PDB file of C-alpha atoms in Angstrom:
ATOM      1  CA  UNK A  73       2.505 -11.775  18.981  1.00 95.00           C
ATOM      2  CA  UNK A  74       0.421 -10.030  16.475  1.00 96.00           C
ATOM      3  CA  UNK A  75       1.892 -10.128  12.824  1.00 97.00           C
ATOM      4  CA  UNK A  76       0.963  -8.784   9.545  1.00 98.00           C
ATOM      5  CA  UNK A  77       3.103  -9.715   6.627  1.00 98.00           C
ATOM      6  CA  UNK A  78       2.504  -8.370   3.353  1.00 98.00           C
ATOM      7  CA  UNK A  79       3.771  -9.919  -0.086  1.00 98.00           C
ATOM      8  CA  UNK A  80       2.927  -9.486  -3.831  1.00 98.00           C
ATOM      9  CA  UNK A  81       4.394  -6.276  -4.584  1.00 97.00           C
ATOM     10  CA  UNK A  82       6.726  -5.476  -7.348  1.00 97.00           C
ATOM     11  CA  UNK A  83       7.224  -3.357 -10.654  1.00 98.00           C
ATOM     12  CA  UNK A  84       4.400  -3.284 -13.142  1.00 98.00           C
ATOM     13  CA  UNK A  85       3.576  -1.241 -16.213  1.00 98.00           C
ATOM     14  CA  UNK A  86       0.853   1.303 -16.214  1.00 98.00           C
ATOM     15  CA  UNK A  87      -2.477  -0.138 -16.713  1.00 98.00           C
ATOM     16  CA  UNK A  88      -1.161  -3.576 -15.297  1.00 98.00           C
ATOM     17  CA  UNK A  89      -2.267  -5.503 -12.230  1.00 98.00           C
ATOM     18  CA  UNK A  90      -1.087  -6.965  -9.065  1.00 98.00           C
ATOM     19  CA  UNK A  91      -2.359  -8.922  -6.197  1.00 98.00           C
ATOM     20  CA  UNK A  92      -1.371  -8.270  -2.501  1.00 98.00           C
ATOM     21  CA  UNK A  93      -1.631 -10.591   0.196  1.00 98.00           C
ATOM     22  CA  UNK A  94      -1.284 -10.021   4.036  1.00 98.00           C
ATOM     23  CA  UNK A  95      -0.846 -13.036   6.144  1.00 98.00           C
ATOM     24  CA  UNK A  96      -2.055 -12.471   9.615  1.00 98.00           C
ATOM     25  CA  UNK A  97      -1.055 -14.446  12.874  1.00 97.00           C
ATOM     26  CA  UNK A  98      -1.181 -13.928  16.670  1.00 97.00           C
ATOM     27  CA  UNK A  99      -4.886 -12.746  16.817  1.00 97.00           C
ATOM     28  CA  UNK A 100      -8.253 -13.948  15.899  1.00 97.00           C
ATOM     29  CA  UNK A 101      -8.220 -12.566  12.456  1.00 97.00           C
ATOM     30  CA  UNK A 102     -11.978 -13.317  11.722  1.00 97.00           C
ATOM     31  CA  UNK A 103     -13.108 -10.806  14.403  1.00 96.00           C
ATOM     32  CA  UNK A 104     -11.460  -7.930  13.034  1.00 95.00           C
ATOM     33  CA  UNK A 105     -12.168  -5.533  10.210  1.00 96.00           C
ATOM     34  CA  UNK A 106      -9.084  -5.268   7.998  1.00 97.00           C
ATOM     35  CA  UNK A 107      -7.637  -2.367   5.869  1.00 97.00           C
ATOM     36  CA  UNK A 108      -5.149  -1.356   3.276  1.00 98.00           C
ATOM     37  CA  UNK A 109      -3.202   1.661   3.423  1.00 98.00           C
ATOM     38  CA  UNK A 110      -0.527   2.980   1.207  1.00 98.00           C
ATOM     39  CA  UNK A 111       2.160   5.731   1.275  1.00 98.00           C
ATOM     40  CA  UNK A 112       3.647   7.288  -1.784  1.00 97.00           C
ATOM     41  CA  UNK A 113       7.239   8.736  -1.486  1.00 93.00           C
ATOM     42  CA  UNK A 114       7.261  12.204   0.031  1.00 94.00           C
ATOM     43  CA  UNK A 115       3.674  11.968   0.985  1.00 96.00           C
ATOM     44  CA  UNK A 116       1.616  10.823   4.025  1.00 95.00           C
ATOM     45  CA  UNK A 117      -0.337   7.589   4.424  1.00 95.00           C
ATOM     46  CA  UNK A 118      -3.556   7.261   2.451  1.00 96.00           C
ATOM     47  CA  UNK A 119      -6.281   4.871   3.416  1.00 95.00           C
ATOM     48  CA  UNK A 120      -7.099   2.652   0.386  1.00 97.00           C
ATOM     49  CA  UNK A 121      -9.878   0.153   1.498  1.00 97.00           C
ATOM     50  CA  UNK A 122     -11.610  -1.607   4.444  1.00 96.00           C
ATOM     51  CA  UNK A 123     -13.260  -5.087   4.532  1.00 97.00           C
ATOM     52  CA  UNK A 124     -15.427  -6.247   7.566  1.00 95.00           C
ATOM     53  CA  UNK A 125     -15.044  -9.415   9.523  1.00 95.00           C
ATOM     54  CA  UNK A 126     -17.065 -11.569   7.203  1.00 94.00           C
ATOM     55  CA  UNK A 127     -15.760 -10.008   4.086  1.00 94.00           C
ATOM     56  CA  UNK A 128     -19.470  -9.004   2.911  1.00 95.00           C
ATOM     57  CA  UNK A 129     -18.909  -5.058   3.474  1.00 96.00           C
ATOM     58  CA  UNK A 130     -16.248  -3.452   1.565  1.00 97.00           C
ATOM     59  CA  UNK A 131     -15.367   0.300   1.002  1.00 96.00           C
ATOM     60  CA  UNK A 132     -12.746   2.015  -1.122  1.00 97.00           C
ATOM     61  CA  UNK A 133     -11.042   5.523  -1.434  1.00 96.00           C
ATOM     62  CA  UNK A 134     -12.598   7.299  -4.635  1.00 97.00           C
ATOM     63  CA  UNK A 135      -9.417   7.291  -6.137  1.00 96.00           C
ATOM     64  CA  UNK A 136      -9.286   3.305  -6.401  1.00 98.00           C
ATOM     65  CA  UNK A 137     -13.038   2.535  -6.642  1.00 98.00           C
ATOM     66  CA  UNK A 138     -13.770   0.286  -9.542  1.00 97.00           C
ATOM     67  CA  UNK A 139     -10.159  -0.749 -10.059  1.00 98.00           C
ATOM     68  CA  UNK A 140      -9.161  -2.352  -6.806  1.00 98.00           C
ATOM     69  CA  UNK A 141     -11.023  -5.174  -4.860  1.00 98.00           C
ATOM     70  CA  UNK A 142     -10.205  -6.163  -1.230  1.00 98.00           C
ATOM     71  CA  UNK A 143     -11.221  -9.487   0.108  1.00 98.00           C
ATOM     72  CA  UNK A 144     -10.242 -11.934   2.687  1.00 98.00           C
ATOM     73  CA  UNK A 145      -9.879 -15.593   3.439  1.00 98.00           C
ATOM     74  CA  UNK A 146     -10.670 -16.266   7.249  1.00 98.00           C
ATOM     75  CA  UNK A 147      -9.729 -19.897   6.887  1.00 98.00           C
ATOM     76  CA  UNK A 148      -6.286 -18.897   5.695  1.00 98.00           C
ATOM     77  CA  UNK A 149      -5.996 -15.722   7.961  1.00 98.00           C
ATOM     78  CA  UNK A 150      -5.189 -13.689   4.606  1.00 98.00           C
ATOM     79  CA  UNK A 151      -6.220 -10.331   3.484  1.00 98.00           C
ATOM     80  CA  UNK A 152      -5.967  -9.580  -0.345  1.00 98.00           C
ATOM     81  CA  UNK A 153      -6.011  -6.573  -2.372  1.00 98.00           C
ATOM     82  CA  UNK A 154      -6.395  -7.119  -6.369  1.00 98.00           C
ATOM     83  CA  UNK A 155      -5.176  -4.018  -8.029  1.00 98.00           C
ATOM     84  CA  UNK A 156      -6.009  -3.372 -11.783  1.00 98.00           C
ATOM     85  CA  UNK A 157      -5.402  -0.715 -14.104  1.00 98.00           C
ATOM     86  CA  UNK A 158      -2.723   0.656 -12.019  1.00 98.00           C
ATOM     87  CA  UNK A 159      -1.073   4.298 -12.505  1.00 98.00           C
ATOM     88  CA  UNK A 160       2.350   5.726 -11.997  1.00 97.00           C
ATOM     89  CA  UNK A 161       1.162   7.919  -9.088  1.00 96.00           C
ATOM     90  CA  UNK A 162       0.170   4.804  -7.383  1.00 98.00           C
ATOM     91  CA  UNK A 163       3.632   3.818  -6.731  1.00 98.00           C
ATOM     92  CA  UNK A 164       3.795   3.424  -2.876  1.00 98.00           C
ATOM     93  CA  UNK A 165       4.399   1.362   0.000  1.00 98.00           C
ATOM     94  CA  UNK A 166       1.264  -0.782   0.616  1.00 98.00           C
ATOM     95  CA  UNK A 167       0.368  -1.834   4.123  1.00 98.00           C
ATOM     96  CA  UNK A 168      -2.145  -4.147   5.665  1.00 97.00           C
ATOM     97  CA  UNK A 169      -3.380  -2.444   8.921  1.00 97.00           C
ATOM     98  CA  UNK A 170      -5.836  -3.564  11.769  1.00 95.00           C
ATOM     99  CA  UNK A 171      -7.990  -0.756  13.065  1.00 91.00           C
ATOM    100  CA  UNK A 172      -9.008  -0.699  16.608  1.00 90.00           C
ATOM    101  CA  UNK A 173     -12.544  -2.242  16.845  1.00 88.00           C
ATOM    102  CA  UNK A 174     -15.295   0.272  16.666  1.00 86.00           C
ATOM    103  CA  UNK A 175     -13.009   3.243  15.626  1.00 86.00           C
ATOM    104  CA  UNK A 176     -13.351   5.114  12.428  1.00 87.00           C
ATOM    105  CA  UNK A 177     -11.295   3.340   9.806  1.00 86.00           C
ATOM    106  CA  UNK A 178     -10.218   6.522   8.046  1.00 84.00           C
ATOM    107  CA  UNK A 179      -8.573   7.826  11.123  1.00 89.00           C
ATOM    108  CA  UNK A 180      -5.129   6.102  10.708  1.00 90.00           C
ATOM    109  CA  UNK A 181      -4.183   7.025  14.333  1.00 90.00           C
ATOM    110  CA  UNK A 182      -6.745   4.419  15.521  1.00 90.00           C
ATOM    111  CA  UNK A 183      -4.770   1.546  13.964  1.00 93.00           C
ATOM    112  CA  UNK A 184      -3.151  -0.847  16.508  1.00 93.00           C
ATOM    113  CA  UNK A 185      -1.088  -3.044  14.157  1.00 96.00           C
ATOM    114  CA  UNK A 186       0.685  -2.391  10.897  1.00 97.00           C
ATOM    115  CA  UNK A 187       2.479  -4.686   8.459  1.00 97.00           C
ATOM    116  CA  UNK A 188       6.028  -3.789   7.325  1.00 97.00           C
ATOM    117  CA  UNK A 189       4.670  -3.095   3.913  1.00 97.00           C
ATOM    118  CA  UNK A 190       5.242  -4.241   0.182  1.00 98.00           C
ATOM    119  CA  UNK A 191       6.533  -1.910  -2.476  1.00 98.00           C
ATOM    120  CA  UNK A 192       4.512  -1.308  -5.559  1.00 98.00           C
ATOM    121  CA  UNK A 193       6.008   0.528  -8.333  1.00 98.00           C
ATOM    122  CA  UNK A 194       4.214   1.345 -11.477  1.00 98.00           C
ATOM    123  CA  UNK A 195       6.670   2.506 -14.242  1.00 97.00           C
ATOM    124  CA  UNK A 196       7.054   2.059 -17.903  1.00 94.00           C
TER     125      UNK A 196
END
């Protein structure tokens, strides 16, 4: 059974940092590109970042470029998202998700597995 379990969320002040983790199991983690997606209250899901199987290629939404860093440890079957200089509008539920291989990672309908999400709240 495929499982994606996020952790590391919490409350942080504007300008602060958090590191999210996603523990994967039930599939060959190193064979899949992985992504982070977030959903703010009352809004649709927003793709945040993607990393390729080996970790050597990463892409980011313009809104987080230069502040967020996606990474992975294939030996530990874990995906990470380091978030710096957080803004209040980035309060959201953050999900790790697995896109169907070969699909456009910006098309969220092409993701076959999602975690349950971890809440990030940015507030003073």
